[in-house]
XYZ file of C-alpha atoms in Angstrom:
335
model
C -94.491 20.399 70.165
C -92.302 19.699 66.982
C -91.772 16.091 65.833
C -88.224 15.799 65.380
C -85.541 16.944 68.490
C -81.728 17.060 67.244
C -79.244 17.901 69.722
C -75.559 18.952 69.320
C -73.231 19.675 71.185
C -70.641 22.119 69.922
C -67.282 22.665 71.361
C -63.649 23.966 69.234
C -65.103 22.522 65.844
C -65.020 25.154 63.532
C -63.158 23.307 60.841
C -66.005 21.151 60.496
C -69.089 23.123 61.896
C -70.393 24.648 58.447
C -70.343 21.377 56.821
C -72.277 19.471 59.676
C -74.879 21.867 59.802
C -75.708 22.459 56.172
C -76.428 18.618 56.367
C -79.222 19.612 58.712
C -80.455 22.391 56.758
C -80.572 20.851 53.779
C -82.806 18.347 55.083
C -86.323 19.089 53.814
C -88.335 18.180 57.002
C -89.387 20.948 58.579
C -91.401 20.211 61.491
C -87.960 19.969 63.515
C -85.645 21.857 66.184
C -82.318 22.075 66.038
C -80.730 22.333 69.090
C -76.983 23.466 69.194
C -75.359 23.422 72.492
C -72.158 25.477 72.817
C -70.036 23.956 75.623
C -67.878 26.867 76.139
C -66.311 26.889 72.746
C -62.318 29.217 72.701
C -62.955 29.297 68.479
C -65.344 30.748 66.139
C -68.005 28.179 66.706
C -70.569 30.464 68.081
C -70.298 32.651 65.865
C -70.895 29.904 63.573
C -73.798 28.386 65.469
C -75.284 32.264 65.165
C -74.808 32.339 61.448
C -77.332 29.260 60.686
C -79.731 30.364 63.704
C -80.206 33.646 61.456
C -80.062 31.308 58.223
C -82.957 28.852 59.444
C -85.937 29.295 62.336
C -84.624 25.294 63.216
C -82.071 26.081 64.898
C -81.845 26.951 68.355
C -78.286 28.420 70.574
C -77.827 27.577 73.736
C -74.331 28.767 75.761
C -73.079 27.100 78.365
C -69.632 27.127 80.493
C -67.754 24.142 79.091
C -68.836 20.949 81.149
C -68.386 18.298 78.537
C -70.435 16.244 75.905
C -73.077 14.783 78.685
C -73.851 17.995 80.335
C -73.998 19.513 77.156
C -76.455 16.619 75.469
C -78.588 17.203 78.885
C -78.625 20.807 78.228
C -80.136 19.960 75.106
C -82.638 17.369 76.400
C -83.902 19.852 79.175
C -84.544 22.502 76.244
C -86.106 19.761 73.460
C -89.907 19.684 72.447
C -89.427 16.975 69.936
C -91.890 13.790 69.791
C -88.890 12.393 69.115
C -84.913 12.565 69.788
C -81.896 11.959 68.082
C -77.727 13.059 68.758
C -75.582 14.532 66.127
C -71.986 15.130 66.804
C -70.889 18.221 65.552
C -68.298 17.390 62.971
C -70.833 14.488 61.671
C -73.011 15.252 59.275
C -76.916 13.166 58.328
C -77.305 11.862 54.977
C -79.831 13.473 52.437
C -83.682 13.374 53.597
C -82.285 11.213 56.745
C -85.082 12.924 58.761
C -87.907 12.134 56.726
C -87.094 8.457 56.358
C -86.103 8.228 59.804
C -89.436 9.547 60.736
C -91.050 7.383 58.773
C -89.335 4.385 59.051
C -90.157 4.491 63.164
C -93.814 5.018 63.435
C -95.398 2.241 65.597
C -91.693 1.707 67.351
C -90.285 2.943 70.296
C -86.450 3.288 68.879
C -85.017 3.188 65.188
C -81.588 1.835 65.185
C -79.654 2.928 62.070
C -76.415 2.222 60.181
C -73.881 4.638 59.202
C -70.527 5.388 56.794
C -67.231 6.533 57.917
C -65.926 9.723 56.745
C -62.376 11.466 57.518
C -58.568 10.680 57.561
C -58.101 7.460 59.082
C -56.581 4.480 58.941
C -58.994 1.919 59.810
C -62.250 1.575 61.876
C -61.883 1.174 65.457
C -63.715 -2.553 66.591
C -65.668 -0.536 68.823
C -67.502 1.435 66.725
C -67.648 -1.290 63.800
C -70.379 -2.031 65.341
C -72.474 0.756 63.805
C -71.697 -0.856 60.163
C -72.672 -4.099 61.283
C -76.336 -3.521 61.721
C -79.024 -6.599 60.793
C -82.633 -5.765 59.676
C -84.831 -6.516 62.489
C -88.468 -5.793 63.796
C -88.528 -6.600 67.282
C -91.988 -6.227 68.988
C -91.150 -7.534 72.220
C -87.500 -6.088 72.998
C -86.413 -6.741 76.544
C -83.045 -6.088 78.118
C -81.186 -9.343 76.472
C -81.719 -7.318 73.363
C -79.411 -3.955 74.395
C -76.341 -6.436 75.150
C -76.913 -8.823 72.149
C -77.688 -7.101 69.084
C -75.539 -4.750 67.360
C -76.422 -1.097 67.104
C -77.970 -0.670 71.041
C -74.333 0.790 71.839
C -72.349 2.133 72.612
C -72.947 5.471 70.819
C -76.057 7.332 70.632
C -76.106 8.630 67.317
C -77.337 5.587 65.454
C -80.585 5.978 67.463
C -83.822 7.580 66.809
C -85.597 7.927 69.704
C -89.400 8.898 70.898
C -88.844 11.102 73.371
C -91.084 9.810 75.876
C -88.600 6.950 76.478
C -86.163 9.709 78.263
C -88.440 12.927 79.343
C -91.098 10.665 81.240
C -88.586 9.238 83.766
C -85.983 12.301 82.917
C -83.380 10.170 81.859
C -80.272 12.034 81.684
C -76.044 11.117 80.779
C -74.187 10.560 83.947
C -72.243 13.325 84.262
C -69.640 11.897 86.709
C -69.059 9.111 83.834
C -65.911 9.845 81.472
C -65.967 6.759 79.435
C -69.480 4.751 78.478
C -71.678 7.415 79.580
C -73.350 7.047 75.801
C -73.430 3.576 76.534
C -74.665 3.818 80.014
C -77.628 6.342 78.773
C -78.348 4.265 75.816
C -78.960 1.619 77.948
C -81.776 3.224 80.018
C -83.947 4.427 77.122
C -84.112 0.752 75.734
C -85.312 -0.542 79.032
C -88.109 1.122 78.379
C -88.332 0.317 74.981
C -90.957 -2.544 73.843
C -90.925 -2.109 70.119
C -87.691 -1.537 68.040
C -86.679 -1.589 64.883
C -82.809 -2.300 63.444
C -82.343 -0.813 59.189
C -78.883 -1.302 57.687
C -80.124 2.258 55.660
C -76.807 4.699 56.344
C -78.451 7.843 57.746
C -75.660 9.255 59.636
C -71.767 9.524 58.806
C -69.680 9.638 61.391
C -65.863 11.388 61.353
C -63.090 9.092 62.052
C -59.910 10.607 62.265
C -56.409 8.749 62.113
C -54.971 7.628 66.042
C -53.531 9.888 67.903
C -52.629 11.289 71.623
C -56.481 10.534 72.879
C -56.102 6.723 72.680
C -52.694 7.092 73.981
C -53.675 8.856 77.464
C -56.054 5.850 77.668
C -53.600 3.094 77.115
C -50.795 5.006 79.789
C -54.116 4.966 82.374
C -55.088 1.405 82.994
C -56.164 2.098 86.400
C -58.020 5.419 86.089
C -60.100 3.649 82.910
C -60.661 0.734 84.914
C -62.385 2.745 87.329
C -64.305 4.293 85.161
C -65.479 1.222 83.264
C -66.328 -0.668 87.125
C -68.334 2.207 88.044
C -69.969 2.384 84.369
C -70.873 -1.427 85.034
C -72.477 -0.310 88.651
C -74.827 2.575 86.745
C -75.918 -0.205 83.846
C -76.762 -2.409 86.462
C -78.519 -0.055 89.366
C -80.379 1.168 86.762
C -81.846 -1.890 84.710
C -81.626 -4.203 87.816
C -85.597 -4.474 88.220
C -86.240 -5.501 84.473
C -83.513 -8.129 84.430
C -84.726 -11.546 84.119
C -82.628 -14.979 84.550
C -83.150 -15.240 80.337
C -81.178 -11.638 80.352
C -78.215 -12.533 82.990
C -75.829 -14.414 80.416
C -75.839 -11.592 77.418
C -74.992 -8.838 79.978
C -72.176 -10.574 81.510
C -70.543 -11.378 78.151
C -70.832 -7.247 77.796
C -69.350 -6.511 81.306
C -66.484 -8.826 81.193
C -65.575 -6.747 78.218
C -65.877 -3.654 79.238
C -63.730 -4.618 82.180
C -60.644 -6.863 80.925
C -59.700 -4.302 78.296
C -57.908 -2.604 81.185
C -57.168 -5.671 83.867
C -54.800 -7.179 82.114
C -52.444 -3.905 82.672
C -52.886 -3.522 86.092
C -49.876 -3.803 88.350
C -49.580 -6.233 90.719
C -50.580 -4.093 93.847
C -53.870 -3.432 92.245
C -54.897 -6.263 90.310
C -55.962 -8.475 93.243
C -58.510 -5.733 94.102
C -59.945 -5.885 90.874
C -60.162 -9.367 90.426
C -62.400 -9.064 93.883
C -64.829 -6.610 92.933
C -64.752 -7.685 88.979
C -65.646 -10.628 90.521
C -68.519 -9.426 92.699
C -70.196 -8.251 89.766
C -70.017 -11.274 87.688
C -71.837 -13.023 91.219
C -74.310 -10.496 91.287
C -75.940 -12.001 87.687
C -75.318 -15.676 88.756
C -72.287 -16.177 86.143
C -71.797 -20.202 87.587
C -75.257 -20.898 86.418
C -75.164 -19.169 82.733
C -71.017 -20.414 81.913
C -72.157 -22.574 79.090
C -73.458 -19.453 77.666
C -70.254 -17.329 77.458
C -67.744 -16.451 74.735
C -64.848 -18.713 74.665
C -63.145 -15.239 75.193
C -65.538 -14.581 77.793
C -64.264 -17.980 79.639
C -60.423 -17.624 78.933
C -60.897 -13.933 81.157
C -62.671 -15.826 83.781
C -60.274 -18.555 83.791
C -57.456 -15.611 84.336
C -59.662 -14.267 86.868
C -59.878 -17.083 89.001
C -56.036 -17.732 88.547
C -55.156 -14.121 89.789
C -57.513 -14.780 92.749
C -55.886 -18.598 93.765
C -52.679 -17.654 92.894
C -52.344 -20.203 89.943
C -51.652 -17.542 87.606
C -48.919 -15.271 87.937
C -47.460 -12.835 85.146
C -44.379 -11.135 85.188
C -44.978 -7.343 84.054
C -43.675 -8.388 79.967
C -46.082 -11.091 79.932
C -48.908 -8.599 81.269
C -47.808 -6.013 78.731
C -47.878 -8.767 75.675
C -51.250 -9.728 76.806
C -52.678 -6.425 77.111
C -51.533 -5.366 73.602
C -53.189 -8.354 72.314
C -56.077 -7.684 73.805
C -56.332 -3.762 72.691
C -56.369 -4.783 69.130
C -59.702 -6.459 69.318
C -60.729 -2.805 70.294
C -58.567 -0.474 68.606
């Protein structure tokens, strides 16, 4: 067994692959594995990948026909011997003697949750994944699910977390494959169930490649319905599996989460759809006993529910400009 797991997965980043992984081999711990996963790459990135596997007994290859970042990040669970785990995208690259410290810093903790810097062309950082720079200094011996949905850092990206691997290999937690948006999140979620003891650092051991917007965000915004989907059914895996260590002290800090996750996409809806959604958005919101935790929600968090129940009585009706004002509102708390 080594001590320290990385997996990558590699797919069409040769522009950026060298750079990425002399960050890892310039990292003086040695007692590591570095496990590149190439998803079916059409470029030069396995030959790249082959260069540094020749350079440095760390790394490891493994080829696989392209099936996407969570098959490949299982790929590279199945394969790791590490005592513990951590992700790297590969166009990211980890600071100078991250793995050392990182090692360090977690001994006697079940997860290390880290802070990171922004590198690349772009114009501003996403509120999503602000999150990562917002990290507070914490040592929490008794973490319990509350903790994953109230404290910055538990998600919704993997790469700010350094995890022992027994956490994921003893109940072979894996990435939902069938997921296409919050499978990080989803998967994050499951290895700090199990997590008693973890410990937030605002230290910057990763840096993470923004680039500026482009066509990605703007196939999400022309599918409201499709994403919607997606996000219901990522609510239905976070739930099913974290549904027997949920107590009533948990309910209120997951909801806030799940609303969301969910209204990012509602509010675009058309009409022929949206009274579905309200159903089953509401279902969920049932299922953790929202009427008895409402004093406990965001005042953002109660203005969606308050537009939920209107949809649902008919008390609130908007025409499709109205819908399409409120939606863009919305979007730029996220984007």
């Amino acid at each position: 067994m080594v001590k320290i797991s990385v997996i990558i997965p590699v797919y069409n980043v040769e522009k950026y692959l060298r750079e990425s992984m002399d960050s890892l081999m310039n990292q003086s711990f040695q007692d590591a594995e570095f496990i590149m996963v190439d998803d079916g790459s059409k470029d030069s990135s396995p030959d790249i990948c082959r260069e540094y596997t020749e350079k440095d007994k760390r790394f490891k290859l493994i080829s696989q026909p392209n099936g996407g970042p969570a098959k490949a990040r299982n790929t590279g669970m199945d394969a790791a011997k590490g005592e513990y785990i951590c992700f790297m995208d590969s166009d990211d690259l980890l600071a100078e003697e991250a793995l050392q410290k990182m090692y360090d810093m977690v001994q006697g903790y079940d997860i290390l949750v880290h802070g990171t810097e922004f590198i690349g062309d772009y114009d501003e950082v996403p509120a999503w994944i602000s999150v990562a720079d917002r990290i507070e200094q914490a040592d929490i011996e008794d973490f319990s699910v509350r903790h994953i949905f109230s404290m910055f850092g538990c998600g919704p990206v993997l790469w700010l977390h350094f995890i022992k691997a027994d956490l994921i290999q003893k109940e072979h937690l894996r990435i939902n494959e069938n997921l296409t948006i919050g499978e990080d999140f989803s998967f994050a979620v499951t290895y700090f169930a199990n997590a008693k003891k973890v410990k937030f650092v605002k230290d910057k051991f990763y840096a993470y490649r923004l680039f500026r917007k482009g066509s990605l965000m703007t196939t999400f915004q022309d599918m409201p319905k499709e994403k919607l989907d997606q996000s219901l059914y990522m609510s239905k895996v976070i739930y099913n599996s974290i549904k027997d260590k949920i107590k009533p002290t948990d309910e209120a800090a997951i909801i806030n989460i799940l609303l969301i996750f969910n209204f990012r996409d509602f509010y675009r809806l058309d009409e022929d759809c949206i009274l579905e959604y309200a159903d089953t958005l509401e279902r969920y919101m049932d299922v953790l006993h929202i009427e008895s935790h409402a004093k406990e929600l965001s005042g953002m968090n109660i203005m969606m529910l308050g537009y939920l129940k209107g949809i649902k009585d008919g008390s609130v009706k908007i025409s499709n400009r109205n819908r399409s004002m409120t939606a863009q509102e919305y979007w730029k708390m996220f984007v």
